[in-house]
Coordinates of C-alpha atoms and ligand atoms in Angstrom, one line a residue:
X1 CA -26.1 79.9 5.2
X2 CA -26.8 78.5 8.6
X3 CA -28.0 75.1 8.9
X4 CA -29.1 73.1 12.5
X5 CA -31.8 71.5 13.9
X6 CA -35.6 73.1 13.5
X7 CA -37.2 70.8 15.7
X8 CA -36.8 67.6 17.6
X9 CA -39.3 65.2 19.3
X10 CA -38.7 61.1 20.9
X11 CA -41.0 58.8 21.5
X12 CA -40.1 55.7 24.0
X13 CA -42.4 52.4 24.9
X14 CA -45.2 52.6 27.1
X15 CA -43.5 49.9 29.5
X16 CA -40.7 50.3 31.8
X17 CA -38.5 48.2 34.7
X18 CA -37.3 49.3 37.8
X19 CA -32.9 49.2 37.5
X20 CA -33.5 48.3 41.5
X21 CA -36.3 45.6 41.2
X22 CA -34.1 44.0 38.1
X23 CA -30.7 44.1 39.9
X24 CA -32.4 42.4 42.7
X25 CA -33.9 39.3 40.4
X26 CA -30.2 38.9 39.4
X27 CA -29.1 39.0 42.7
X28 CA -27.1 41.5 42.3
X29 CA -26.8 44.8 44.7
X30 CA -29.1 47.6 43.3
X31 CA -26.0 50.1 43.9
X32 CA -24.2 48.4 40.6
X33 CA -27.3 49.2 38.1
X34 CA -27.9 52.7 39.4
X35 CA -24.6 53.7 40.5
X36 CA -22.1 51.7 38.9
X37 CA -24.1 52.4 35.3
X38 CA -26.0 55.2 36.7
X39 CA -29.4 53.7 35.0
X40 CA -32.7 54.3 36.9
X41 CA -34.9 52.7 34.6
X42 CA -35.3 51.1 31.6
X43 CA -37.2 51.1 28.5
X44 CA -38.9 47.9 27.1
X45 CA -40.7 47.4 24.2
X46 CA -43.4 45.6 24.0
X47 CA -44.4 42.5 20.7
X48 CA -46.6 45.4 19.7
X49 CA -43.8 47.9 19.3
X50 CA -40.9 47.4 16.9
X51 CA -38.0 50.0 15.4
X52 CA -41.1 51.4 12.6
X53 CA -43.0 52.2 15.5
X54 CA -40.8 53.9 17.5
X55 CA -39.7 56.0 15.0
X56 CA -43.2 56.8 13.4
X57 CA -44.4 57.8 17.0
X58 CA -41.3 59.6 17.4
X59 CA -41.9 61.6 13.5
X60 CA -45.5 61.7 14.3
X61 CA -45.2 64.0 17.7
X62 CA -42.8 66.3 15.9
X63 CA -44.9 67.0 12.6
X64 CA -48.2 67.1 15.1
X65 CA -46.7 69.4 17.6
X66 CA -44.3 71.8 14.9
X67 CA -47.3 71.9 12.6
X68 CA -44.9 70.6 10.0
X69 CA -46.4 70.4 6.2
X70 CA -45.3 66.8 5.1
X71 CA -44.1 68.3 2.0
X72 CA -42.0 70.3 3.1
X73 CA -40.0 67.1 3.5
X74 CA -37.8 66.1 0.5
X75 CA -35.1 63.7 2.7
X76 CA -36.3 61.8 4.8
X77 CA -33.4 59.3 6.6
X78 CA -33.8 56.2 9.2
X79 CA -30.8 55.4 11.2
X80 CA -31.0 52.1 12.8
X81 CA -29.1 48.5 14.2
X82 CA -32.3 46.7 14.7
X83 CA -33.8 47.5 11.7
X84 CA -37.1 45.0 10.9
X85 CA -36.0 43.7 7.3
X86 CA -32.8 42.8 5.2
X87 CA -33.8 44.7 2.4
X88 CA -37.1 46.8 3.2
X89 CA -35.9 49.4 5.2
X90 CA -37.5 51.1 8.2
X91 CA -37.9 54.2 6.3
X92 CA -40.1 53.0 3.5
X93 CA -42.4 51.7 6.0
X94 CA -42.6 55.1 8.3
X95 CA -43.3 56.9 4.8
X96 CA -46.2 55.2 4.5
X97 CA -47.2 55.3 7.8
X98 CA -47.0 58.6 8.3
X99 CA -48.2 59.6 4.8
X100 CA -45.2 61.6 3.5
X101 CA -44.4 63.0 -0.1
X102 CA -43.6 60.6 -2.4
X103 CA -41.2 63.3 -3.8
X104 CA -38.7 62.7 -1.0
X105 CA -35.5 60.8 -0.9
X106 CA -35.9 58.1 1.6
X107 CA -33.5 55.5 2.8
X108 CA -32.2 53.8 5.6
X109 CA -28.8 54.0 7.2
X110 CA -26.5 51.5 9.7
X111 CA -23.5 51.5 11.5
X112 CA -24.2 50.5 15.0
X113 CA -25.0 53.7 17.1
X114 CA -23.6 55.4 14.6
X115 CA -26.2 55.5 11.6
X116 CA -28.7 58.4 12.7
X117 CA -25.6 60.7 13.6
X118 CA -24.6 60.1 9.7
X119 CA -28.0 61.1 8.4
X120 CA -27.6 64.2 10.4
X121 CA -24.3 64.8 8.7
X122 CA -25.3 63.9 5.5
X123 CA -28.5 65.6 5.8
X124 CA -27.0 69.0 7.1
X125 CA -24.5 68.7 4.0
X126 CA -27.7 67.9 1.7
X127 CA -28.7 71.5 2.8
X128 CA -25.5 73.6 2.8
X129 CA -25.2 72.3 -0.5
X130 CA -28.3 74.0 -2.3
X131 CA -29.7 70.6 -3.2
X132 CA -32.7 71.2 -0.6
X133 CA -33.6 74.7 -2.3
X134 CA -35.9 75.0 0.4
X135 CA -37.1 71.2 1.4
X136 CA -36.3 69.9 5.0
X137 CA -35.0 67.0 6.1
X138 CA -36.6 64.3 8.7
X139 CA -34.1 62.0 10.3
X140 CA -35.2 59.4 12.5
X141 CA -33.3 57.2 15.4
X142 CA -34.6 54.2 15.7
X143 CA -33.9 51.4 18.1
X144 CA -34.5 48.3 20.6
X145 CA -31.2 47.3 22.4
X146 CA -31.4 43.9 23.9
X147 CA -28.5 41.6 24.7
X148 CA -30.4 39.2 26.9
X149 CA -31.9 37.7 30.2
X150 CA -29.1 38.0 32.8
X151 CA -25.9 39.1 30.4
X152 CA -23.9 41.9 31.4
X153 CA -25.3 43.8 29.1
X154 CA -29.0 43.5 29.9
X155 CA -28.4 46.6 32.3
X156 CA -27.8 48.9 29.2
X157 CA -30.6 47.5 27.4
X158 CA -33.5 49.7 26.4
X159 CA -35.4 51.5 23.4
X160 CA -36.7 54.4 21.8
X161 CA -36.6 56.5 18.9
X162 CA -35.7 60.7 18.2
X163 CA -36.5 62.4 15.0
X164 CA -35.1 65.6 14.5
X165 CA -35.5 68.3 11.6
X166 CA -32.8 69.8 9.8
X167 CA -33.1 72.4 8.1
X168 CA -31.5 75.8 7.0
X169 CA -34.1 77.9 9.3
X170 CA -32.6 76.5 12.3
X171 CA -34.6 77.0 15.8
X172 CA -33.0 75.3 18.0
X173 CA -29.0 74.9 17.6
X174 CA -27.2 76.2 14.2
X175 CA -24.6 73.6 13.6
X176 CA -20.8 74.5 13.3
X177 CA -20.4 72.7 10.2
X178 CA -17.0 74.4 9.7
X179 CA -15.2 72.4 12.6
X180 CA -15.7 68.3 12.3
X181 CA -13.3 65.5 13.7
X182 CA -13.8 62.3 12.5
X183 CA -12.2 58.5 13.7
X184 CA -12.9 55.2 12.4
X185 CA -11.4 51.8 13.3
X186 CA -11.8 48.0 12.7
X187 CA -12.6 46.9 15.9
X188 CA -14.9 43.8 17.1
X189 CA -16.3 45.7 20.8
X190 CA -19.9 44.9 19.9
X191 CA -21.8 42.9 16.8
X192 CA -25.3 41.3 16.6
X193 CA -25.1 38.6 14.0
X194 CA -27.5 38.2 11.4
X195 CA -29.1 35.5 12.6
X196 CA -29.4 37.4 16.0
X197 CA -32.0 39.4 17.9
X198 CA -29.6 39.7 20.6
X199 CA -26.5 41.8 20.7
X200 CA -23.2 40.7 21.8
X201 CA -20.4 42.5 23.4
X202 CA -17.2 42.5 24.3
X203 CA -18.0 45.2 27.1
X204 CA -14.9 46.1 29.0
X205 CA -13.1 46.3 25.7
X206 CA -15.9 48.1 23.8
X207 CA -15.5 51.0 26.8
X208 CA -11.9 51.0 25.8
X209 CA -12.8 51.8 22.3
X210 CA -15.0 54.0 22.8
X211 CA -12.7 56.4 24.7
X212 CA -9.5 55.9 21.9
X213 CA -12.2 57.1 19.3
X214 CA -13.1 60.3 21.1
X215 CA -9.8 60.9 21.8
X216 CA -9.4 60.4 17.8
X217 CA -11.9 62.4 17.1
X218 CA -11.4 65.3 19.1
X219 CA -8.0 65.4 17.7
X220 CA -8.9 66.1 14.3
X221 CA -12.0 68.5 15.8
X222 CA -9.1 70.5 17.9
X223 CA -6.7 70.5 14.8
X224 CA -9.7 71.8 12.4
X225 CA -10.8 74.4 15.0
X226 CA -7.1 75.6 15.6
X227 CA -5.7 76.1 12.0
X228 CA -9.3 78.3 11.8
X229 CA -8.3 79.7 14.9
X230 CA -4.6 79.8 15.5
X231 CA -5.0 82.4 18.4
X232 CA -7.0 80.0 20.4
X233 CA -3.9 77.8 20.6
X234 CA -2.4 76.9 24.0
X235 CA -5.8 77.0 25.7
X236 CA -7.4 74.1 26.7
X237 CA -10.5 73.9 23.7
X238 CA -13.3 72.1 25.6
X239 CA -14.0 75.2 27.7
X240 CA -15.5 76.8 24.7
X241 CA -18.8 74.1 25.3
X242 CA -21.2 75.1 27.5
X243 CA -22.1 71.7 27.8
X244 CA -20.7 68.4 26.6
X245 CA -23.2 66.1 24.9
X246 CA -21.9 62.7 24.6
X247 CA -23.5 58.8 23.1
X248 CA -24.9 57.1 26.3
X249 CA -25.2 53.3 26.0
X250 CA -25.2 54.0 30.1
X251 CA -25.2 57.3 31.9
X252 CA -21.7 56.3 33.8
X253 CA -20.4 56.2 29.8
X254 CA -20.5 60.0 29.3
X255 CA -18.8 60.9 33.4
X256 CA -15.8 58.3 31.7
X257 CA -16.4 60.3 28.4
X258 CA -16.2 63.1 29.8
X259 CA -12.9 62.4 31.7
X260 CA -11.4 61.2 28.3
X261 CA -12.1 64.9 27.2
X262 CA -10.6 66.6 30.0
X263 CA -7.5 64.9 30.0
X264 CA -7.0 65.5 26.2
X265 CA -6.8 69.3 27.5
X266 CA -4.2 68.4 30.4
X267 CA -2.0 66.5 27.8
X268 CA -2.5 63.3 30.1
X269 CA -4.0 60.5 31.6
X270 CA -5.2 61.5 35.1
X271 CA -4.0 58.8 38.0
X272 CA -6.6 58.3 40.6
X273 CA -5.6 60.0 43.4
X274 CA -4.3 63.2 40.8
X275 CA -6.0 66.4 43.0
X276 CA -7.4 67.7 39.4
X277 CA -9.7 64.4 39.6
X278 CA -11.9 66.8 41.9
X279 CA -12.1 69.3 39.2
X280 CA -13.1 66.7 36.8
X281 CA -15.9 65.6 39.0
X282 CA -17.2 69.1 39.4
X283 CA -17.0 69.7 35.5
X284 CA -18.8 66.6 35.0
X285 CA -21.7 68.1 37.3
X286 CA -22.1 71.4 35.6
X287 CA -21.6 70.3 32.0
X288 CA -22.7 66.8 31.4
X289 CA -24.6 65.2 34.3
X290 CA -27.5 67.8 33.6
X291 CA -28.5 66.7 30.0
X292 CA -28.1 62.5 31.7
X293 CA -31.7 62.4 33.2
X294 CA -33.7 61.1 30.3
X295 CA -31.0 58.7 29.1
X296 CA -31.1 57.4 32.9
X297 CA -34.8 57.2 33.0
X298 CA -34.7 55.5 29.2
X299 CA -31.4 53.2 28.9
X300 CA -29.3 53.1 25.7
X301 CA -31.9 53.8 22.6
X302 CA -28.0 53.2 20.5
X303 CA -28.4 54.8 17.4
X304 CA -30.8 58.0 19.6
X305 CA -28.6 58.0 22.8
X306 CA -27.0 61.2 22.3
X307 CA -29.4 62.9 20.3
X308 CA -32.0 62.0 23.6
X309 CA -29.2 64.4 25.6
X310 CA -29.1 66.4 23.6
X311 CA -33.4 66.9 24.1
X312 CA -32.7 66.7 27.6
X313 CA -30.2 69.8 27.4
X314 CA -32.0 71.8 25.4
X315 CA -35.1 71.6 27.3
X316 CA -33.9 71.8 30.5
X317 CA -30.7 74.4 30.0
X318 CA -31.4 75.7 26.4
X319 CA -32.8 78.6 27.6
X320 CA -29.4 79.7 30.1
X321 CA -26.7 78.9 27.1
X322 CA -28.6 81.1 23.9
X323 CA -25.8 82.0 22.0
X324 CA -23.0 79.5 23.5
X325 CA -21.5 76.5 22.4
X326 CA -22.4 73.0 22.9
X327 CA -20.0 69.8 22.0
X328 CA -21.5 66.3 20.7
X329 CA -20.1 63.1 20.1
X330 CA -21.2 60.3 18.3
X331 CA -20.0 56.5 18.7
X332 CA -20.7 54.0 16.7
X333 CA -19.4 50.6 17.2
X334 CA -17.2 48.8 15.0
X335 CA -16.5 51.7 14.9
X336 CA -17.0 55.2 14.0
X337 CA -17.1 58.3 15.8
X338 CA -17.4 61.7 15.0
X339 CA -17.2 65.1 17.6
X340 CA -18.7 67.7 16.3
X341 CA -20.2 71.4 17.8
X342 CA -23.1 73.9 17.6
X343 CA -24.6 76.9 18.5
X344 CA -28.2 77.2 20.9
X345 CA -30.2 79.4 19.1
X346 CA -32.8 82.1 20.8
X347 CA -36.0 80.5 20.1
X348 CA -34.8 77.1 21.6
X349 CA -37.0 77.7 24.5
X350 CA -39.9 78.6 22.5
X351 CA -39.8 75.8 20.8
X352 CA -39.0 73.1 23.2
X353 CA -41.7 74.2 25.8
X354 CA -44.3 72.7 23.4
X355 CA -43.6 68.9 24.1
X356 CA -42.1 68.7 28.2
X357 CA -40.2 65.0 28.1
X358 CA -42.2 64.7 31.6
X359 CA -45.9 64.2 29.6
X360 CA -44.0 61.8 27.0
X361 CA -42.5 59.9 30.3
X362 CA -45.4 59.6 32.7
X363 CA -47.6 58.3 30.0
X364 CA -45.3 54.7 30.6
X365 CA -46.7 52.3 33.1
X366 CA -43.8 50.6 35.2
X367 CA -44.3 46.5 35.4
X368 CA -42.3 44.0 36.8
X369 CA -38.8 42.1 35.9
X370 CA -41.1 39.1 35.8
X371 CA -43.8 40.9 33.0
X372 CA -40.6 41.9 31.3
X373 CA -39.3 38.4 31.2
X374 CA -42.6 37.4 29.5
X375 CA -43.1 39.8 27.0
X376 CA -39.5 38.9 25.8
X377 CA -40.2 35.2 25.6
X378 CA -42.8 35.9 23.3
X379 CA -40.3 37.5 21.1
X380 CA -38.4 35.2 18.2
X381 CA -34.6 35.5 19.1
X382 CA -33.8 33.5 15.7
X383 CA -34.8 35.3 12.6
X384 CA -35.8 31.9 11.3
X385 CA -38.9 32.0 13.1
X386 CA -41.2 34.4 11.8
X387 CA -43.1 36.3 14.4
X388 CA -46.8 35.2 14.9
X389 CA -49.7 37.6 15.2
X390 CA -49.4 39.9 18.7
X391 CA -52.7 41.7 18.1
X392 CA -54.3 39.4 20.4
X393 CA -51.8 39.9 23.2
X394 CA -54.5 40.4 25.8
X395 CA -53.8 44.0 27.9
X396 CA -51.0 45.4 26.0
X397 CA -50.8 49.3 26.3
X398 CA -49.9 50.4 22.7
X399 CA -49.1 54.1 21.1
X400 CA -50.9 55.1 18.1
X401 CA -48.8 52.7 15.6
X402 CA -49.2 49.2 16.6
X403 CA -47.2 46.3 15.2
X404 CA -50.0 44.0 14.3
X405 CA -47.4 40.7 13.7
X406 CA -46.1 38.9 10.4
X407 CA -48.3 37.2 8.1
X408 CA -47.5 36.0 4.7
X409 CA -44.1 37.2 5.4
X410 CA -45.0 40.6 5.3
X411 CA -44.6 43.0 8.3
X412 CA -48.1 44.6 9.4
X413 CA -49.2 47.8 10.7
X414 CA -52.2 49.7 12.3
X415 CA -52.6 53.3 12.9
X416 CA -54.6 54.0 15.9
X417 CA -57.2 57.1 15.1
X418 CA -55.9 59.4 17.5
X419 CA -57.6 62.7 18.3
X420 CA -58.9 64.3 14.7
X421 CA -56.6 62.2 12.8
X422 CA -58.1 59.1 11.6
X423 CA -56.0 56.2 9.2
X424 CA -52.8 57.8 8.0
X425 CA -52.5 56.9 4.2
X426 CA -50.2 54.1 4.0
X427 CA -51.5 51.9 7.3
X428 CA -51.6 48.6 6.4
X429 CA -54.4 46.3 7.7
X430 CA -54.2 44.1 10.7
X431 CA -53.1 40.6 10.5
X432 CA -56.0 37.9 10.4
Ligands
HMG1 P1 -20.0 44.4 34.2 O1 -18.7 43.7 33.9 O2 -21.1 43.6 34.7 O3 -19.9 45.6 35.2 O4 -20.5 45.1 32.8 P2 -18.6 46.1 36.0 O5 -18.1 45.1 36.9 O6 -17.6 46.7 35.1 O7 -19.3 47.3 36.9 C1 -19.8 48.4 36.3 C2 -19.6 49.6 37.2 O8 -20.3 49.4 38.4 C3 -18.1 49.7 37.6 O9 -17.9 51.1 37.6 C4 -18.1 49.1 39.0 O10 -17.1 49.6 39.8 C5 -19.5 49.6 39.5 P3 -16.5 51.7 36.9 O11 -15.4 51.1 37.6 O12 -16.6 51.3 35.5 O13 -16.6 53.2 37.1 N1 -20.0 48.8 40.6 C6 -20.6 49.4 41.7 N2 -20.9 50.7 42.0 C7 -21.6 50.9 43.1 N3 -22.0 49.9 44.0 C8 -21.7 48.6 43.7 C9 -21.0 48.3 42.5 N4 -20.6 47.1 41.9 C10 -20.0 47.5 40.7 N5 -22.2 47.7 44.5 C11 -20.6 46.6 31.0 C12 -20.5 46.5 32.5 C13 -20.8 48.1 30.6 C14 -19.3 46.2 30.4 C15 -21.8 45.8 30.5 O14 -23.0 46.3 31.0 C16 -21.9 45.7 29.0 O15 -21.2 44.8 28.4 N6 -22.7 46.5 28.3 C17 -22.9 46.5 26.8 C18 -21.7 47.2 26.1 C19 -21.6 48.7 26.3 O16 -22.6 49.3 26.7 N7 -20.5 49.3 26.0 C20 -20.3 50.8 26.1 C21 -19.3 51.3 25.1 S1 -19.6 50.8 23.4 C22 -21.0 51.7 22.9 O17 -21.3 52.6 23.6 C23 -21.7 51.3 21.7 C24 -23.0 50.6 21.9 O18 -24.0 51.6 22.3 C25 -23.5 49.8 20.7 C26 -23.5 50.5 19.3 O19 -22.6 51.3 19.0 O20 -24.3 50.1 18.6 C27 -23.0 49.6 23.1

């Protein structure tokens, strides 16, 4: 049985800031944002935008555009690090938003950047185990990264959300399910505290981390992969990826990545001024830098990072790799990781010609570091204070699920009637 990805769709907030115009207000050269990181723009949400609606505009698009029969869906997954609640999940509230069977598994699942790529794993295992007899499954990445006004992190912020369907009629890449290396480690790189809206990192070393558990990974991948294939032995296995897909917190992450990967092949750390560092560039080019361009455009959407590559590939290069390989890799800090490969199927084109990223981009208006500032002060960055109504919010551009504020402790939503569609069955009324 073959099972991958049917369909895939992002949403992303209307508002955006220039990487430039905000290096500038930290007076700080431009060269470090967009060079340094390699970030162009980044993604901020607005009070009227939150993790459930990112990740119902982000469902929405998909079952709109793929024609997708809600109950068709019988697992239905959020993975998140910002989710909205301590106990209601995300999920539960983009069920009802989006109206979806009530015979459907739905839950929520968290570790760090990590948690959407375990609901693809778990969900791809749901199918090759006969349990779907037929259903699909909708998983949904879901998040706002924010560390702060003038940390080092607030570079890498940004936000957005990719749901995906997995199913065992496959359109766009068939999974290798057979070949998986895994690596987990107790390791304090990056946390956001309980009582925090703000993430904290220990950056430098968190980079560090992130390499050791793709080099852990890929270990156990290469190992799996070789005692299925002890003829491919000797050869260096990353050549067998058309392209190499990797979790972008910032677009520089996947060139060190990337480097990481290549020098598990040559058996060795590469020094600086090592002539193979040119072939390493030119790899990075052709295999990685290609699928980068949304991710740069977006910033680090953590738990949808590499599954927004992995759009951007298929999209842009699907249709010149039908019937190659692909790598992915998955980091979660904290941490967990997990490598993993698949096959682009023929229709991939097809299918990914109905939503370009460009129509989903150019609908965001760009405002200033000073707009951004402001919308963020409105924000609670204690969960002891319970947001206030942001209905009111006077010129906010919204998508067609609106976070209306908190009122008697209860999150609310609005749908926005949008084309033929009018109230979706669980939209909850606006706050008073
Ligand atoms: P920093 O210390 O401000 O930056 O923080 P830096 O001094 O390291 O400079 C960054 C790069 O810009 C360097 O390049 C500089 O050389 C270069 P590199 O040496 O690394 O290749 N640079 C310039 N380039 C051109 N012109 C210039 C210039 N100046 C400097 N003028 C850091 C950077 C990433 C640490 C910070 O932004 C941060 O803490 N970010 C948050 C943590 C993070 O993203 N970690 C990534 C790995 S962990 C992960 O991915 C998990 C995560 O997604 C969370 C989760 O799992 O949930 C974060």
């Amino acid at each position: 049985m073959q099972v991958g990805l049917e369909a895939i769709s992002f949403d992303v907030p209307k508002y955006y800031v220039d990487m430039e115009e905000l290096a500038r207000a930290r007076q700080t050269e431009p060269a470090k944002f967009t060079l340094g990181l390699g970030q162009r723009e980044m993604a901020v949400a607005s009070p009227c935008e939150d993790t459930v609606t990112l990740a119902a505009g982000a469902a929405q698009r998909l079952i709109d555009t793929y024609d997708i029969d809600p109950t068709s869906i019988g697992l239905f997954i959020v993975g998140t690090e910002t989710a909205v609640d301590h106990s209601k999940p995300v999920s539960s509230h983009v069920h009802g938003l989006l109206g979806l069977s009530k015979q459907c598994r739905v839950f929520e699942t968290k570790h760090a950047c990590y948690g959407a790529m375990a609901g693809v794993a778990m969900a791809s295992d749901w199918v090759l185990s006969g349990r779907a007899q037929g259903k699909k499954a909708l998983i949904i990445a879901s998040d706002i990264a924010r560390y702060g006004v003038g940390t080092a992190g607030e570079p890498t912020q940004g936000a957005g959300a990719v749901a995906m369907l997995v199913s065992d009629t496959p359109k766009l890449v068939a999974f290798e399910s057979q070949y998986q290396g895994y690596y987990s480690s107790e390791v304090m790189d990056f946390w956001r505290p309980t009582y925090s809206k703000e993430a904290f990192a220990d950056g430098h070393y968190s980079i560090q981390c992130y390499l050791d558990a793709l080099s852990g990974a890929f270990s156990m991948y290469r190992d799996n992969y070789l005692s299925q294939n002890p003829d491919a032995a000797g050869g260096a296995l990353d050549k067998r990826f058309a392209a190499c897909l990797y979790h972008v917190p910032f677009t520089k992450m996947a060139k060190k990545a990337h480097q990481r990967l290549l020098e598990c092949g040559f058996g060795e750390p590469l020094a600086k001024d090592d002539p193979r560092q040119a072939e390493v560039a030119a790899d990075f080019s052709a295999r990685v830098a290609p699928a980068l361009r949304i991710n740069a455009q977006v910033g680090n959407i953590y738990t949808g990072s590499l599954f927004l590559s992995l759009f951007d590939f298929l999209e842009s290069q699907g249709a010149d790799n039908v019937g190659k390989c692909i790598s992915l890799f998955s980091y979660g800090s904290g941490c967990a990781a997990e490598f993993f490969s698949a096959e682009v199927l023929p229709t991939c084109a097809q299918v990914m010609a109905q939503q370009p990223s460009a129509d989903i981009l150019n609908q965001r208006v760009k405002i200033s570091v000073e707009d951004y500032e402001s919308m963020l002060m409105r924000l609670p960055r204690r969960i002891s204070m319970p947001p206030r109504p942001v209905i009111r919010s006077v010129g906010i551009s919204v998508g067609p699920f609106i976070y209306t504020g908190t009122s008697e402790h209860k999150r609310r939503y609005l749908v926005k009637p949008h084309q033929d569609k009018t109230e979706a069955p669980g939209a909850q009324q606006a706050a008073r």
